[in-house]
PDB file of C-alpha atoms in Angstrom:
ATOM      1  CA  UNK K  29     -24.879 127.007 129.856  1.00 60.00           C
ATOM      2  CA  UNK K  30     -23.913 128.095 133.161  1.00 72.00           C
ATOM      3  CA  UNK K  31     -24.876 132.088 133.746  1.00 73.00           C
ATOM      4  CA  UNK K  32     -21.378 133.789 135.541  1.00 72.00           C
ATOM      5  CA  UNK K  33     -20.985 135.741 138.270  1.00 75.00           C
ATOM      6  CA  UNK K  34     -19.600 139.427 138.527  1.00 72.00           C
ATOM      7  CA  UNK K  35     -16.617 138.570 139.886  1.00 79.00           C
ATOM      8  CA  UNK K  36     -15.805 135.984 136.960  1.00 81.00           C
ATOM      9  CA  UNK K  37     -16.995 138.563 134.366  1.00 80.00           C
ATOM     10  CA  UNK K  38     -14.616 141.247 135.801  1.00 82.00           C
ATOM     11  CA  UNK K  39     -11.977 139.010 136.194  1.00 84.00           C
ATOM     12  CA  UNK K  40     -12.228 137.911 132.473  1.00 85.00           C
ATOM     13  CA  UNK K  41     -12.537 141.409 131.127  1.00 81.00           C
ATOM     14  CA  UNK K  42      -9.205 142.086 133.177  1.00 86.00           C
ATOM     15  CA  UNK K  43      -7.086 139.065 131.407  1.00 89.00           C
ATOM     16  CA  UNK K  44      -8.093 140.497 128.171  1.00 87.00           C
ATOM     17  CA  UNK K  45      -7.125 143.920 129.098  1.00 81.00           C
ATOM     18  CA  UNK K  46      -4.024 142.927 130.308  1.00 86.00           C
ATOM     19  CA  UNK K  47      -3.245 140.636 126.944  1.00 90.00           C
ATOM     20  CA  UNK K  48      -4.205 143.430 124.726  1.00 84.00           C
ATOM     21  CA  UNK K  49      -2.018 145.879 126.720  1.00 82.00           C
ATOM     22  CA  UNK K  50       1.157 143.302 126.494  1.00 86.00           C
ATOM     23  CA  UNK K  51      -0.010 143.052 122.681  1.00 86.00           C
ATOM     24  CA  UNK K  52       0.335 146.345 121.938  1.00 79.00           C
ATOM     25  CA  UNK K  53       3.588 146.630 123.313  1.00 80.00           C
ATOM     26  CA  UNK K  54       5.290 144.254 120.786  1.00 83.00           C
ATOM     27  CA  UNK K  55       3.815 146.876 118.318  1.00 80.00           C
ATOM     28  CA  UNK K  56       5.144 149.653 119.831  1.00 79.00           C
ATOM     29  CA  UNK K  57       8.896 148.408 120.023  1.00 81.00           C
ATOM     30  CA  UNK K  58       9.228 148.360 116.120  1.00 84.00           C
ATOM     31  CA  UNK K  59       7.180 150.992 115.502  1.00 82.00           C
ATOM     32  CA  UNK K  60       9.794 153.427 118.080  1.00 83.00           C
ATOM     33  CA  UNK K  61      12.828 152.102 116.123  1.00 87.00           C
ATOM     34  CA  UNK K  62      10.976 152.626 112.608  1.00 89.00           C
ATOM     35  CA  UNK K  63      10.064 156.049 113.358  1.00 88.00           C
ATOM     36  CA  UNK K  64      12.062 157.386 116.000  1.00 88.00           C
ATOM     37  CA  UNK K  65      10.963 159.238 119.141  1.00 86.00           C
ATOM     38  CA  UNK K  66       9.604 161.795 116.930  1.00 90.00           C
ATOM     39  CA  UNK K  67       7.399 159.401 115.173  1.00 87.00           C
ATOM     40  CA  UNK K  68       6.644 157.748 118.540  1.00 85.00           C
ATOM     41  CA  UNK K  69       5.626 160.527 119.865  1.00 89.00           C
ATOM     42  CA  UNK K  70       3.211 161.589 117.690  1.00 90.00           C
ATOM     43  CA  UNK K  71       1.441 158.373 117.197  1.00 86.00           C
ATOM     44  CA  UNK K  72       1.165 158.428 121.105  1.00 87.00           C
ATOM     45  CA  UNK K  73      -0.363 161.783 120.696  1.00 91.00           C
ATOM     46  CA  UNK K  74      -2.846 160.767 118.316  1.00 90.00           C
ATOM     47  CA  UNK K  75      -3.952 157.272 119.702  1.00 86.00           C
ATOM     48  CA  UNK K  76      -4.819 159.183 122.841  1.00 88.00           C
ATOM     49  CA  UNK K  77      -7.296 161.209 120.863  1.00 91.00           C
ATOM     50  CA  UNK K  78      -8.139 158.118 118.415  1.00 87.00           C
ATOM     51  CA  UNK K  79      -9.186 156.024 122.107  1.00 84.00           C
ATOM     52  CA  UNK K  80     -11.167 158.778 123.256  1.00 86.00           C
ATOM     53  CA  UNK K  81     -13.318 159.269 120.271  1.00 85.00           C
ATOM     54  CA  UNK K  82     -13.760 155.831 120.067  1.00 82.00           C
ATOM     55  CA  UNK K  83     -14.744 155.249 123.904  1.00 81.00           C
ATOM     56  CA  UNK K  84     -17.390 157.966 124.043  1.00 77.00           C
ATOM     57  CA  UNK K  85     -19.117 156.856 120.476  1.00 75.00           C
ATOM     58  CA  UNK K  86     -19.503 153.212 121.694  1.00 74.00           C
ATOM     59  CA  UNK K  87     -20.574 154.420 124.955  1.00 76.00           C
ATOM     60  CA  UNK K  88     -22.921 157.197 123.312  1.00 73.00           C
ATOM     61  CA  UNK K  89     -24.504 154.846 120.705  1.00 70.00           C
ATOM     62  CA  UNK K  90     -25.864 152.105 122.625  1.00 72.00           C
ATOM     63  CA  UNK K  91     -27.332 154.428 125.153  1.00 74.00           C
ATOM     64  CA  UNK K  92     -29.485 156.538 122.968  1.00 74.00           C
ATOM     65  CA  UNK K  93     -30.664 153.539 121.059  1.00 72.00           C
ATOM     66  CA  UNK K  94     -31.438 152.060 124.380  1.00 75.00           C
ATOM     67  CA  UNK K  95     -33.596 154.934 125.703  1.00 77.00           C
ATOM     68  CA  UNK K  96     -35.138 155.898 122.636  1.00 74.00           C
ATOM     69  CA  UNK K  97     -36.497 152.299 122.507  1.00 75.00           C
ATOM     70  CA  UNK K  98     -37.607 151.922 125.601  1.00 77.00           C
ATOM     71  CA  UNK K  99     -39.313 154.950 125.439  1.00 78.00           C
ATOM     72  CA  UNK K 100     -41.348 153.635 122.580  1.00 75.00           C
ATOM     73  CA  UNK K 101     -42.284 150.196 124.191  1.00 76.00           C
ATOM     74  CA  UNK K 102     -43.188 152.197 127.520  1.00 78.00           C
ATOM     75  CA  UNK K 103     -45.868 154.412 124.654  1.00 79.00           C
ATOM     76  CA  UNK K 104     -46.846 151.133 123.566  1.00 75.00           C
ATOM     77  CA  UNK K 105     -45.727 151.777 120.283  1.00 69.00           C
ATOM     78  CA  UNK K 106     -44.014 148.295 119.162  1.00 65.00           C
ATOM     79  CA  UNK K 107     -43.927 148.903 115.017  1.00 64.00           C
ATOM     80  CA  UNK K 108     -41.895 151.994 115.938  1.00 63.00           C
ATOM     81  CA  UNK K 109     -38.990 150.418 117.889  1.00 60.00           C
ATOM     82  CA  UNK K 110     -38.558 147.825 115.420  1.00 64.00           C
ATOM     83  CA  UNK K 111     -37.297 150.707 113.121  1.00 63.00           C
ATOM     84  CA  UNK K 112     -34.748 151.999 115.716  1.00 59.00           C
ATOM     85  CA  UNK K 113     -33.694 148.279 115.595  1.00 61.00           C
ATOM     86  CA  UNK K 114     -33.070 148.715 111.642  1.00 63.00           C
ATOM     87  CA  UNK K 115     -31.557 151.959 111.404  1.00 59.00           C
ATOM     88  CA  UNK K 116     -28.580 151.848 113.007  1.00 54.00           C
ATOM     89  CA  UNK K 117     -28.153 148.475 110.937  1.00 51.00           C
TER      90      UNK K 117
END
């Protein structure tokens, strides 16, 4: 398997952005005349919130499970990072 580059990577991540931005378009168009601008509006005003919650807890996660661990291995503690493996599992 050939290991990409940066610029591939990026460029990949992009497409999919852009798909999953035209995506949620179509939903948007039946969801405006179902509901109105009133009911547009508020799911606008609530997937803002929804996107930020969700951003900073898989940003937040990953990180602390990351540090804590390698603050174990650098303690030479190996049995205890296996259980910060497990327990968000």
């Amino acid at each position: 398997m050939k290991k990409r580059t940066l610029i591939e990577n990026t460029f990949i991540l992009s497409v999919a952005g852009l798909i999953a931005k035209i995506i949620s378009e179509f939903f948007k168009v039946p969801l405006g005349n179902l509901t109105g601008t009133i009911g547009l509006n508020y799911y606008q005003s609530a997937f803002a919130i929804y996107s930020l919650l969700t951003a900073a807890s898989l940003i937040g996660i990953p990180n602390s499970v990351s540090k804590l661990i390698a603050e174990e291995v650098a303690k030479n503690k190996y049995k205890k990072h296996i259980l910060f493996f497990e327990l968000p599992l």
